[in-house]
CSV table of C-alpha atoms in Angstrom, one decimal:
chain,number,residue,atom,x,y,z
A,1,MET,CA,41.9,91.4,171.5
A,2,TYR,CA,45.4,89.8,171.0
A,3,ASP,CA,43.9,86.6,172.4
A,4,LYS,CA,42.1,86.8,169.3
A,5,GLU,CA,43.8,87.6,166.4
A,6,CYS,CA,46.6,85.2,167.8
A,7,THR,CA,43.7,82.3,167.2
A,8,THR,CA,42.8,83.4,163.9
A,9,PHE,CA,47.2,83.1,163.1
A,10,LEU,CA,47.2,79.9,163.9
A,11,ASN,CA,44.4,78.9,162.5
A,12,LYS,CA,44.9,80.4,158.8
A,13,LYS,CA,49.0,80.5,158.9
A,14,ASN,CA,50.1,77.7,161.1
A,15,GLY,CA,47.5,74.8,160.8
A,16,TRP,CA,49.8,72.4,160.3
A,17,PHE,CA,51.5,73.2,163.8
A,18,ILE,CA,47.9,72.1,165.3
A,19,LYS,CA,47.1,69.0,163.2
A,20,PHE,CA,50.9,67.9,163.8
A,21,ILE,CA,50.2,68.7,167.8
A,22,ARG,CA,47.0,66.4,167.6
A,23,PHE,CA,48.6,63.9,165.8
A,24,PHE,CA,51.5,63.4,168.6
A,25,ILE,CA,49.0,63.5,171.3
A,26,LYS,CA,47.1,60.6,169.6
A,27,LYS,CA,50.1,58.7,168.3
A,28,ALA,CA,51.1,59.2,172.5
A,29,PHE,CA,48.2,58.4,173.7
A,30,GLN,CA,47.9,55.1,171.5
A,31,ILE,CA,51.8,54.2,172.6
A,32,LEU,CA,50.7,54.8,176.6
A,33,VAL,CA,47.3,52.3,175.6
A,34,GLY,CA,49.6,49.5,174.4
A,35,ILE,CA,52.3,49.6,177.1
A,36,ALA,CA,48.9,49.6,179.9
A,37,LEU,CA,48.1,46.6,177.8
A,38,LEU,CA,51.3,44.3,177.9
A,39,PHE,CA,52.0,45.6,181.2
A,40,SER,CA,48.7,43.7,181.9
A,41,GLU,CA,49.1,40.6,180.0
A,42,THR,CA,52.5,40.3,181.2
A,43,ARG,CA,50.8,40.3,184.7
A,44,LEU,CA,48.1,38.3,184.3
A,45,GLY,CA,50.7,35.7,182.7
A,46,ALA,CA,52.6,35.8,186.0
A,47,GLN,CA,49.7,36.0,188.0
A,48,CYS,CA,48.1,32.8,186.3
A,49,ASP,CA,49.2,29.5,185.4
A,50,SER,CA,45.9,28.4,183.2
A,51,ILE,CA,43.0,30.0,183.1
A,52,ILE,CA,38.9,28.2,183.5
A,53,VAL,CA,36.3,28.4,181.0
A,54,SER,CA,33.6,29.2,183.1
A,55,ASN,CA,30.8,30.4,180.2
A,56,ILE,CA,30.7,30.2,176.6
A,57,HIS,CA,28.7,32.8,175.5
A,58,ILE,CA,27.5,33.0,171.8
A,59,GLU,CA,25.1,35.5,170.0
A,60,GLY,CA,23.8,36.1,166.2
A,61,ASN,CA,22.7,32.0,164.7
A,62,GLU,CA,19.7,32.4,163.8
A,63,LYS,CA,18.9,29.1,162.6
A,64,THR,CA,22.1,26.7,163.7
A,65,LYS,CA,21.0,24.9,167.2
A,66,LEU,CA,23.8,26.4,170.2
A,67,TRP,CA,24.6,22.8,171.3
A,68,VAL,CA,26.1,22.0,167.2
A,69,ILE,CA,27.9,25.3,167.4
A,70,LYS,CA,29.2,24.0,170.8
A,71,ASN,CA,30.1,20.6,170.1
A,72,GLU,CA,32.1,22.4,167.0
A,73,MET,CA,34.2,24.6,169.2
A,74,ARG,CA,35.3,21.8,170.9
A,75,THR,CA,35.3,23.6,174.2
A,76,HIS,CA,33.5,23.6,177.3
A,77,VAL,CA,32.5,25.2,180.8
A,78,ASN,CA,35.1,24.4,183.4
A,79,GLU,CA,37.8,23.4,180.6
A,80,VAL,CA,41.3,24.1,182.3
A,81,LEU,CA,43.2,26.0,179.7
A,82,ASN,CA,47.5,26.6,179.6
A,83,ILE,CA,47.2,30.7,179.6
A,84,ASN,CA,50.1,30.4,177.2
A,85,ALA,CA,47.6,28.5,175.0
A,86,LEU,CA,44.4,30.8,175.0
A,87,TYR,CA,45.1,32.8,171.8
A,88,GLN,CA,46.0,29.6,169.8
A,89,LYS,CA,42.9,28.5,171.3
A,90,LEU,CA,40.8,31.2,170.2
A,91,ASP,CA,42.2,30.9,166.4
A,92,GLN,CA,41.2,26.7,166.0
A,93,ILE,CA,37.6,27.9,167.8
A,94,GLN,CA,37.8,30.5,164.8
A,95,ILE,CA,39.0,28.5,161.6
A,96,ASP,CA,36.9,25.2,163.1
A,97,LEU,CA,33.4,27.1,163.5
A,98,THR,CA,34.5,28.9,159.9
A,99,ARG,CA,35.0,25.5,158.4
A,100,THR,CA,31.5,24.1,159.0
A,101,GLY,CA,30.2,26.7,156.2
A,102,LEU,CA,27.6,27.4,157.9
A,103,PHE,CA,28.7,31.2,159.1
A,104,ALA,CA,29.8,34.1,156.4
A,105,ASP,CA,31.9,35.5,159.9
A,106,VAL,CA,33.0,34.7,163.0
A,107,LYS,CA,34.4,36.3,165.5
A,108,VAL,CA,35.9,34.7,169.0
A,109,SER,CA,37.1,36.9,172.2
A,110,THR,CA,37.6,36.7,175.8
A,111,ILE,CA,36.3,38.6,179.2
A,112,GLN,CA,37.6,38.0,182.1
A,113,ASP,CA,35.2,37.2,184.9
A,114,SER,CA,38.0,36.8,188.0
A,115,SER,CA,41.8,36.7,188.7
A,116,GLN,CA,41.9,36.1,192.4
A,117,SER,CA,43.9,33.0,192.7
A,118,LEU,CA,46.4,31.3,189.6
A,119,HIS,CA,43.2,30.1,187.9
A,120,CYS,CA,41.6,32.6,186.4
A,121,GLU,CA,38.5,32.9,184.8
A,122,PHE,CA,37.4,33.8,181.8
A,123,GLU,CA,33.8,33.4,179.2
A,124,ILE,CA,34.5,32.5,175.6
A,125,VAL,CA,32.2,35.4,173.4
A,126,VAL,CA,31.6,34.2,169.9
A,127,SER,CA,30.0,36.4,167.2
A,128,LEU,CA,28.6,35.0,164.5
A,129,LYS,CA,26.8,35.8,161.1
A,130,GLU,CA,24.8,33.3,159.5
A,131,SER,CA,25.0,32.7,155.6
A,132,TRP,CA,22.1,32.0,153.5
A,133,LEU,CA,22.5,28.1,153.0
A,134,PHE,CA,19.4,27.5,151.3
A,135,PHE,CA,19.6,27.1,147.1
A,136,PRO,CA,16.5,26.3,145.4
A,137,SER,CA,16.9,27.0,142.0
A,138,ILE,CA,16.1,26.0,138.7
A,139,ILE,CA,18.6,24.1,136.8
A,140,PHE,CA,19.9,25.3,133.5
A,141,ASP,CA,23.2,22.7,133.2
A,142,ILE,CA,25.6,22.0,130.5
A,143,ALA,CA,25.9,18.2,129.9
A,144,ASP,CA,29.6,18.2,128.8
A,145,ARG,CA,32.4,17.6,131.2
A,146,ASN,CA,32.9,21.8,131.1
A,147,TYR,CA,31.7,25.1,130.0
A,148,ASN,CA,34.9,25.4,127.7
A,149,VAL,CA,34.1,22.5,125.8
A,150,TRP,CA,30.3,23.0,125.3
A,151,TRP,CA,30.8,26.2,124.4
A,152,THR,CA,33.4,25.9,121.7
A,153,GLU,CA,33.4,22.1,120.6
A,154,GLN,CA,29.1,21.6,120.7
A,155,ASN,CA,29.3,25.2,119.3
A,156,HIS,CA,27.3,25.6,123.0
A,157,SER,CA,24.2,24.1,121.4
A,158,LEU,CA,20.8,24.4,123.9
A,159,ASP,CA,19.9,20.2,122.8
A,160,ARG,CA,23.2,19.6,125.2
A,161,VAL,CA,21.2,21.5,128.2
A,162,ASN,CA,20.0,20.2,131.2
A,163,TYR,CA,17.1,21.8,132.9
A,164,GLY,CA,14.5,20.9,135.9
A,165,LEU,CA,13.9,22.1,139.6
A,166,GLN,CA,17.3,21.3,142.3
A,167,LEU,CA,17.1,22.0,146.0
A,168,ILE,CA,20.1,22.2,148.0
A,169,HIS,CA,20.3,23.0,151.6
A,170,TYR,CA,23.1,22.9,153.8
A,171,ASN,CA,21.8,23.0,157.2
A,172,VAL,CA,18.2,21.9,157.2
A,173,SER,CA,17.3,21.3,160.4
A,174,GLY,CA,19.9,23.8,162.2
A,175,ARG,CA,22.1,20.8,163.0
A,176,LYS,CA,24.2,20.9,159.7
A,177,ASP,CA,22.4,18.6,158.5
A,178,LYS,CA,22.5,18.3,154.0
A,179,LEU,CA,19.6,17.7,152.0
A,180,ARG,CA,20.0,17.8,147.9
A,181,LEU,CA,16.9,17.0,145.3
A,182,LYS,CA,17.2,17.5,141.5
A,183,MET,CA,14.8,16.5,139.2
A,184,GLN,CA,15.9,17.2,135.8
A,185,THR,CA,15.0,16.4,132.2
A,186,GLY,CA,16.4,17.5,128.8
A,187,TYR,CA,20.3,15.8,127.9
A,188,THR,CA,20.2,13.5,130.0
A,189,ASN,CA,17.5,12.7,132.6
A,190,LYS,CA,18.4,12.4,136.3
A,191,TYR,CA,16.4,12.0,139.4
A,192,GLU,CA,18.9,12.3,142.6
A,193,PHE,CA,18.8,12.4,146.8
A,194,TYR,CA,20.9,12.6,149.4
A,195,TYR,CA,21.0,13.3,153.0
A,196,TYR,CA,23.3,13.5,155.2
A,197,TYR,CA,23.4,13.6,159.2
A,198,PRO,CA,26.3,14.6,161.6
A,199,TYR,CA,25.1,13.9,164.8
A,200,PHE,CA,23.8,10.4,164.7
A,201,SER,CA,25.6,8.6,167.7
A,202,TYR,CA,25.7,10.3,171.3
A,203,ARG,CA,29.0,11.2,171.3
A,204,ARG,CA,28.0,13.5,168.4
A,205,ASN,CA,31.4,12.1,166.5
A,206,ILE,CA,29.4,9.9,163.7
A,207,GLY,CA,27.5,11.2,160.9
A,208,ALA,CA,25.2,8.9,158.5
A,209,TYR,CA,24.1,9.5,154.5
A,210,ALA,CA,22.1,7.8,152.0
A,211,GLY,CA,21.9,9.0,148.8
A,212,MET,CA,20.7,7.3,145.1
A,213,LEU,CA,20.4,8.4,141.5
A,214,TYR,CA,18.2,7.3,138.4
A,215,ALA,CA,19.9,8.8,135.3
A,216,HIS,CA,19.8,7.6,130.8
A,217,SER,CA,20.3,9.4,128.5
A,218,LYS,CA,19.9,9.0,124.3
A,219,GLU,CA,23.8,9.8,123.5
A,220,VAL,CA,27.0,8.8,125.3
A,221,ASP,CA,30.5,9.5,125.0
A,222,TYR,CA,31.5,5.5,124.1
A,223,LYS,CA,35.3,6.2,123.7
A,224,SER,CA,38.1,9.0,123.6
A,225,GLU,CA,40.2,9.2,120.9
A,226,ASN,CA,43.2,11.8,120.9
A,227,ASN,CA,42.2,12.4,123.8
A,228,LYS,CA,38.8,13.5,122.9
A,229,LEU,CA,35.6,12.4,123.6
A,230,VAL,CA,33.6,11.0,121.2
A,231,PHE,CA,29.9,10.1,121.5
A,232,TYR,CA,27.4,8.3,120.1
A,233,ARG,CA,23.1,9.6,119.7
A,234,ASN,CA,19.9,8.0,118.6
A,235,GLU,CA,16.7,10.0,119.4
A,236,GLU,CA,15.0,6.7,118.9
A,237,LYS,CA,16.4,4.9,122.5
A,238,ILE,CA,17.9,4.7,124.8
A,239,GLN,CA,21.8,4.2,125.1
A,240,LEU,CA,22.7,4.4,128.6
A,241,THR,CA,21.2,3.8,132.0
A,242,ARG,CA,22.4,4.3,135.6
A,243,ARG,CA,21.2,3.6,138.8
A,244,GLU,CA,23.0,3.7,142.1
A,245,PHE,CA,22.2,3.0,145.4
A,246,TYR,CA,24.3,3.9,148.6
A,247,ILE,CA,25.2,4.4,152.1
A,248,GLY,CA,27.7,5.5,154.3
A,249,LEU,CA,28.8,6.9,158.2
A,250,ALA,CA,31.4,9.1,158.9
A,251,HIS,CA,33.2,9.2,162.0
A,252,ARG,CA,34.8,12.7,163.6
A,253,PRO,CA,37.2,11.8,167.0
A,254,SER,CA,38.3,15.2,166.5
A,255,SER,CA,37.7,18.4,164.1
A,256,ILE,CA,40.6,17.8,162.3
A,257,ILE,CA,40.6,13.9,162.1
A,258,PHE,CA,37.5,12.1,159.4
A,259,HIS,CA,36.6,9.0,158.5
A,260,GLN,CA,34.5,8.0,156.1
A,261,TYR,CA,33.2,4.6,155.0
A,262,ARG,CA,30.8,3.9,152.0
A,263,LEU,CA,28.8,1.4,150.3
A,264,GLU,CA,27.2,1.0,147.0
A,265,TYR,CA,25.5,-0.8,144.0
A,266,GLN,CA,25.5,0.8,140.8
A,267,TYR,CA,23.9,-1.5,138.5
A,268,ASN,CA,24.4,-0.1,134.6
A,269,ASN,CA,23.7,-0.9,131.1
A,270,ILE,CA,24.0,0.2,127.5
A,271,SER,CA,22.4,-0.3,124.2
A,272,ASP,CA,23.7,-2.7,121.8
A,273,SER,CA,25.1,0.1,119.9
A,274,ILE,CA,27.2,1.4,121.9
A,275,ALA,CA,28.3,-2.1,122.8
A,276,TYR,CA,29.4,-3.0,119.4
A,277,ARG,CA,31.3,0.5,119.0
A,278,ASN,CA,33.1,-0.4,121.8
A,279,ARG,CA,33.4,-3.9,123.1
A,280,ASN,CA,35.4,-2.3,126.1
A,281,PHE,CA,32.6,-0.3,127.4
A,282,TYR,CA,31.5,-2.5,130.1
A,283,GLY,CA,34.4,-5.2,129.5
A,284,ASP,CA,34.1,-8.4,126.9
A,285,GLY,CA,30.8,-6.5,124.7
A,286,ASN,CA,29.0,-6.5,127.9
A,287,ARG,CA,25.6,-4.9,128.0
A,288,ILE,CA,25.4,-5.4,131.9
A,289,GLN,CA,27.3,-3.5,134.5
A,290,ARG,CA,26.2,-4.2,137.9
A,291,HIS,CA,28.8,-4.1,140.3
A,292,PHE,CA,29.6,-3.1,145.0
A,293,LEU,CA,31.4,-0.3,145.8
A,294,LEU,CA,33.3,0.0,148.9
A,295,SER,CA,35.1,2.9,149.7
A,296,TYR,CA,37.2,4.1,152.3
A,297,GLY,CA,38.8,7.8,153.0
A,298,PHE,CA,40.9,8.8,156.1
A,299,TYR,CA,41.2,12.8,156.4
A,300,PHE,CA,43.3,15.0,158.0
A,301,ASN,CA,42.6,18.5,157.9
A,302,LYS,CA,43.9,21.8,159.1
A,303,LEU,CA,43.0,24.4,156.7
A,304,ASN,CA,40.9,26.7,158.0
A,305,HIS,CA,38.8,27.0,155.1
A,306,ASP,CA,38.4,24.2,152.3
A,307,LEU,CA,37.4,26.1,149.1
A,308,LEU,CA,39.8,30.0,149.7
A,309,PRO,CA,42.7,28.1,152.4
A,310,GLU,CA,45.1,31.0,153.9
A,311,LYS,CA,47.0,28.8,155.9
A,312,GLY,CA,47.2,25.4,157.1
A,313,TYR,CA,47.5,21.5,155.3
A,314,ARG,CA,44.9,18.7,154.5
A,315,LEU,CA,45.9,14.9,154.0
A,316,ALA,CA,44.1,12.7,152.1
A,317,PHE,CA,43.6,8.6,151.7
A,318,GLU,CA,41.2,7.2,150.2
A,319,PHE,CA,41.1,3.3,149.0
A,320,PHE,CA,37.9,2.4,145.9
A,321,LEU,CA,37.5,-1.4,145.5
A,322,ARG,CA,35.0,-2.6,143.0
A,323,ARG,CA,33.8,-5.7,142.7
A,324,SER,CA,30.9,-8.1,140.4
A,325,PHE,CA,28.7,-10.1,142.6
A,326,LEU,CA,29.5,-13.7,141.8
A,327,SER,CA,31.4,-12.8,138.2
A,328,ASP,CA,34.8,-11.7,136.7
A,329,ASP,CA,33.1,-8.7,135.4
A,330,VAL,CA,34.9,-5.7,137.5
A,331,ARG,CA,37.5,-5.8,139.5
A,332,SER,CA,39.1,-2.8,140.5
A,333,PHE,CA,41.4,-1.5,143.6
A,334,ILE,CA,42.4,2.4,143.0
A,335,THR,CA,44.0,4.3,145.7
A,336,ARG,CA,44.1,8.2,145.8
A,337,GLN,CA,46.4,10.6,147.6
A,338,GLU,CA,46.1,14.4,148.4
A,339,TRP,CA,48.0,17.4,150.0
A,340,VAL,CA,47.3,20.4,150.6
A,341,TYR,CA,49.1,22.9,151.9
A,342,ALA,CA,48.4,26.9,152.4
A,343,LYS,CA,50.4,29.9,153.9
A,344,LYS,CA,49.9,33.5,154.1
A,345,LEU,CA,53.0,35.5,153.1
A,346,PHE,CA,51.6,38.8,153.5
A,347,PRO,CA,48.1,40.1,154.7
A,348,ARG,CA,47.1,39.9,150.9
A,349,TYR,CA,49.1,36.9,149.3
A,350,ILE,CA,48.5,33.2,149.9
A,351,TYR,CA,50.4,30.6,149.2
A,352,SER,CA,48.9,27.4,148.0
A,353,SER,CA,50.3,24.1,146.6
A,354,VAL,CA,48.1,20.8,145.5
A,355,ILE,CA,49.6,17.3,144.8
A,356,THR,CA,46.9,14.7,143.9
A,357,SER,CA,47.9,11.2,142.8
A,358,SER,CA,45.8,7.9,142.4
A,359,GLN,CA,46.8,4.6,140.9
A,360,GLN,CA,45.2,1.1,140.1
A,361,ILE,CA,46.7,-1.5,141.8
A,362,LEU,CA,45.4,-4.7,140.4
A,363,ASN,CA,47.0,-5.7,136.8
A,364,ASN,CA,44.2,-6.6,135.0
A,365,LYS,CA,42.6,-4.2,132.2
A,366,GLN,CA,39.7,-1.7,133.0
A,367,PRO,CA,36.6,-1.2,131.2
A,368,TYR,CA,36.7,2.5,129.7
A,369,SER,CA,33.8,3.5,132.3
A,370,LEU,CA,36.2,3.0,134.9
A,371,ASN,CA,39.6,4.0,133.5
A,372,LYS,CA,38.6,7.7,133.1
A,373,LEU,CA,41.6,9.9,135.3
A,374,LEU,CA,42.3,13.3,134.2
A,375,GLY,CA,39.8,15.6,132.0
A,376,TYR,CA,36.2,14.8,133.9
A,377,TYR,CA,34.7,16.3,136.8
A,378,ASN,CA,36.5,18.9,139.0
A,379,ASN,CA,40.3,16.6,138.2
A,380,ILE,CA,41.8,18.3,136.2
A,381,VAL,CA,45.3,20.3,134.7
A,382,TYR,CA,44.0,24.0,133.9
A,383,GLY,CA,45.1,24.8,130.0
A,384,TYR,CA,43.6,21.5,129.2
A,385,GLU,CA,40.2,21.7,130.1
A,386,TYR,CA,39.3,20.4,126.1
A,387,TYR,CA,41.3,16.9,126.5
A,388,VAL,CA,40.9,14.1,128.5
A,389,ILE,CA,43.7,11.2,129.3
A,390,ASP,CA,42.8,7.8,130.4
A,391,GLY,CA,45.0,5.8,132.8
A,392,THR,CA,46.1,3.8,135.5
A,393,HIS,CA,48.0,6.0,137.1
A,394,MET,CA,48.1,9.9,137.6
A,395,LEU,CA,50.4,12.6,139.5
A,396,ARG,CA,49.6,16.1,139.5
A,397,VAL,CA,50.9,19.3,141.4
A,398,GLU,CA,49.5,22.8,141.2
A,399,GLN,CA,51.4,26.1,142.6
A,400,ASN,CA,49.3,28.9,143.4
A,401,LEU,CA,50.2,32.1,144.7
A,402,ARG,CA,46.9,34.2,145.3
A,403,TYR,CA,45.8,38.3,146.5
A,404,LYS,CA,42.9,38.9,147.9
A,405,LEU,CA,41.5,42.1,146.5
A,406,PHE,CA,38.5,42.6,148.2
A,407,SER,CA,35.4,41.6,150.5
A,408,TYR,CA,31.9,42.7,150.6
A,409,HIS,CA,29.2,41.8,153.4
A,410,LYS,CA,25.8,42.3,152.6
A,411,SER,CA,22.8,41.2,154.7
A,412,PHE,CA,19.4,41.4,153.5
A,413,PHE,CA,16.1,40.2,154.6
A,414,LYS,CA,14.1,37.3,155.8
A,415,ILE,CA,11.7,35.0,153.2
A,416,LEU,CA,11.3,32.2,155.4
A,417,LYS,CA,10.3,31.9,159.4
A,418,ASN,CA,12.7,29.6,160.0
A,419,GLU,CA,15.7,30.4,157.3
A,420,PRO,CA,18.6,33.6,158.7
A,421,ARG,CA,18.0,36.5,156.5
A,422,ILE,CA,19.6,36.3,152.8
A,423,LYS,CA,23.1,37.3,153.3
A,424,PHE,CA,26.0,37.6,150.7
A,425,LYS,CA,29.4,37.2,151.4
A,426,LEU,CA,31.8,37.4,148.6
A,427,ASP,CA,35.4,37.2,148.5
A,428,ALA,CA,37.2,38.2,145.2
A,429,SER,CA,41.1,37.2,144.2
A,430,ALA,CA,43.8,37.5,141.6
A,431,LEU,CA,45.0,34.2,140.9
A,432,VAL,CA,49.1,32.6,139.7
A,433,ASN,CA,48.8,29.2,138.9
A,434,VAL,CA,51.7,26.9,137.8
A,435,SER,CA,50.7,23.4,137.2
A,436,THR,CA,51.9,19.7,136.1
A,437,ALA,CA,50.7,16.3,135.8
A,438,TYR,CA,51.0,12.7,134.6
A,439,VAL,CA,49.2,9.9,133.2
A,440,LYS,CA,50.5,6.7,132.7
A,441,ASP,CA,48.8,4.1,130.5
A,442,LYS,CA,50.5,0.8,130.4
A,443,TYR,CA,48.2,-0.3,127.6
A,444,GLU,CA,50.0,2.6,125.8
A,445,ASP,CA,47.2,3.1,123.5
A,446,PRO,CA,48.4,5.0,120.1
A,447,SER,CA,45.1,7.5,120.3
A,448,ASN,CA,45.9,8.4,123.9
A,449,GLU,CA,48.6,10.6,122.8
A,450,LEU,CA,48.8,13.1,126.3
A,451,ALA,CA,49.6,10.6,128.5
A,452,ASN,CA,53.0,8.9,129.1
A,453,ARG,CA,54.6,12.1,129.0
A,454,PHE,CA,54.5,15.5,131.3
A,455,LEU,CA,51.9,18.0,130.8
A,456,TYR,CA,52.7,21.8,132.3
A,457,SER,CA,50.4,24.7,132.1
A,458,ALA,CA,50.2,28.4,133.6
A,459,THR,CA,47.3,30.2,134.4
A,460,LEU,CA,46.2,33.9,135.2
A,461,GLY,CA,42.9,34.5,136.3
A,462,GLY,CA,40.4,35.2,139.1
A,463,GLU,CA,38.6,33.9,142.1
A,464,LEU,CA,34.8,34.6,143.6
A,465,GLY,CA,33.9,33.1,146.8
A,466,ILE,CA,30.6,33.1,147.9
A,467,ASN,CA,28.9,32.7,151.2
A,468,ASN,CA,31.8,30.4,151.9
A,469,ALA,CA,30.1,27.1,149.7
A,470,GLN,CA,30.9,27.8,146.5
A,471,LYS,CA,34.1,29.3,143.7
A,472,LEU,CA,33.6,30.9,140.3
A,473,GLN,CA,36.7,31.0,138.0
A,474,LEU,CA,37.6,32.9,135.2
A,475,HIS,CA,41.4,31.7,133.8
A,476,LEU,CA,43.4,32.7,131.1
A,477,SER,CA,45.7,29.8,130.8
A,478,VAL,CA,48.3,28.5,128.1
A,479,ASN,CA,50.0,24.8,128.2
A,480,HIS,CA,52.8,23.1,126.7
A,481,ARG,CA,51.2,23.1,123.2
A,482,ARG,CA,51.0,26.7,123.3
A,483,GLU,CA,47.7,26.6,123.1
A,484,VAL,CA,46.2,29.6,124.3
A,485,GLY,CA,42.5,30.1,126.3
A,486,ILE,CA,39.9,31.3,128.5
A,487,PHE,CA,38.2,29.0,131.1
A,488,VAL,CA,35.5,29.4,133.4
A,489,HIS,CA,35.0,26.7,136.3
A,490,SER,CA,32.9,26.2,140.0
A,491,LYS,CA,33.3,24.2,143.1
A,492,SER,CA,31.0,23.2,145.8
A,493,THR,CA,31.3,22.5,149.7
A,494,PHE,CA,28.7,19.9,148.5
C-alpha cells in the first residue's frame, strides 16, 4: 500500500523529477558512448598507419551502371589510404557523386573488416537515391531574353511564344550520357540535336559530343539603342536563318580538372531589310556570315555542387577564335575568365562570390551580331534585366548570402521500365545579393549609355533547386537608377 501511494505521489506531484532522472541517464549514456568511440578512433589511429579499401559496396542505383559510379568515385579496391585522409576521402567521394547531377541523395560510410595488422581493411559503402532525369515536355517558351522583358515590354504577347516538343535526358543509357532533341515553331522555328558520351576512351577520361541547330524567324533585333533591343518584323519573309554544326572533345584527367575542345561551323544569313537597317549587323552590309569557331576551355572545379554550392571553388578559362574561311568578314578572339567561391558560414548560412570577365583581344570593330555582352542569355546583372549592354570588355562581380529554408524529398513510382522511380528533390533558399559590373565600349556609342560606367544593384529573393539539375529564382532588385522590379530566372546544368 505504501509503495503504491509513493509511486502515485511521484507520478503526479514530482513528474518533473522522474523526467530529470531519465534525461540525466540518457545524456550520461551518450557521453559514455562518445568517449568510447573517441577512444576507439584514437586506438585505431595508433594501430593503423594506413588502411586498405577491401571492397566497395554500392546500393540504391536503379539505372546508372556500377562501373560509372566507381569511375566517378575515383577510388578502387586495394587502394591504400593514410588513416588521417580517410574521412577527407569519403567527403570527396560524396562531393564527386553529387556533382554528377545523377543523384538526389548520396551517403558514404565505412565498415571495418579487420585490424590485425598495421594495414587495416575497410569496406566503403555508398547509398544512393537516383534522380528522375528524363524530361519529355511540351515547349511553351517565351522568345525574349527573359520573362520580365516579355511580360512588361512586350505586353506578354502570345505572338512571342515558342511551342513544340522537347526531350532532355541526363542519363540516357545509364552511362551519364546526355541527349537533347527539340522541335519548335511559333516565334522561331528551331530544330536542335545534341548528344554527349563521357567515356569515349579506354581510360574513361575522354568524352565526345556532337550537335546541330537549324532556326529561322520573321522578326530580328537588328540593333540596340539606349540599351534596348530594336526589332524589325515582316510576316511575308524570313528575316534571319541560322545553321550550326559542331563536334567536341572533353578530357577529364582527374575529378576536378576538365578540358573542353570544340570546333563549330556557322552559316547564317539575313534579309535585305535587316542589312539595310544596320549595315554592321554582319559588317559592311553583308547578308551572309560564314565562319568557323574554335574554342578551348579549362576548368578547375572543387565546388560540391554547380547550381547550389555550399563549399569549394571553381576556376575557368575560355578562349574563342572566330574566323571566316578565305575572307576577313569575321575575325574575332575573345577570352573569358570565371571565379566562383562558396563557404558554409553556419549550418544554414552559405556565402558565395562570383567574378566573371571577358576581353576582345583584336582591335578590329566587330559586327553587331558578335558584340553582345551583358543582358544576353544568363550573363546578366540582377536589377538590369530590361537592358542590354554591348562592348568589348566586361567585368562582373556578385556577392551572395544564402539561407537554406528547407529540403523536400519524395519518391513516387516507375513510369518506364528502364528508368528510375520518379523522384523530386526540392531545396529552397532565401538570398541576399549585391552585384556590380563594368562594360567597356571603346567605340563609345552615345546610345550605349550603360557602358563605360560602373553598374551596381542589391537583391532580395528566393531560390528553388529541383533534382540537383534545375534552379528557379524569384528576385526583388533595385539598381543604381533606383529602378525596382520583381524578376524571374531559371538555370539548368544542361
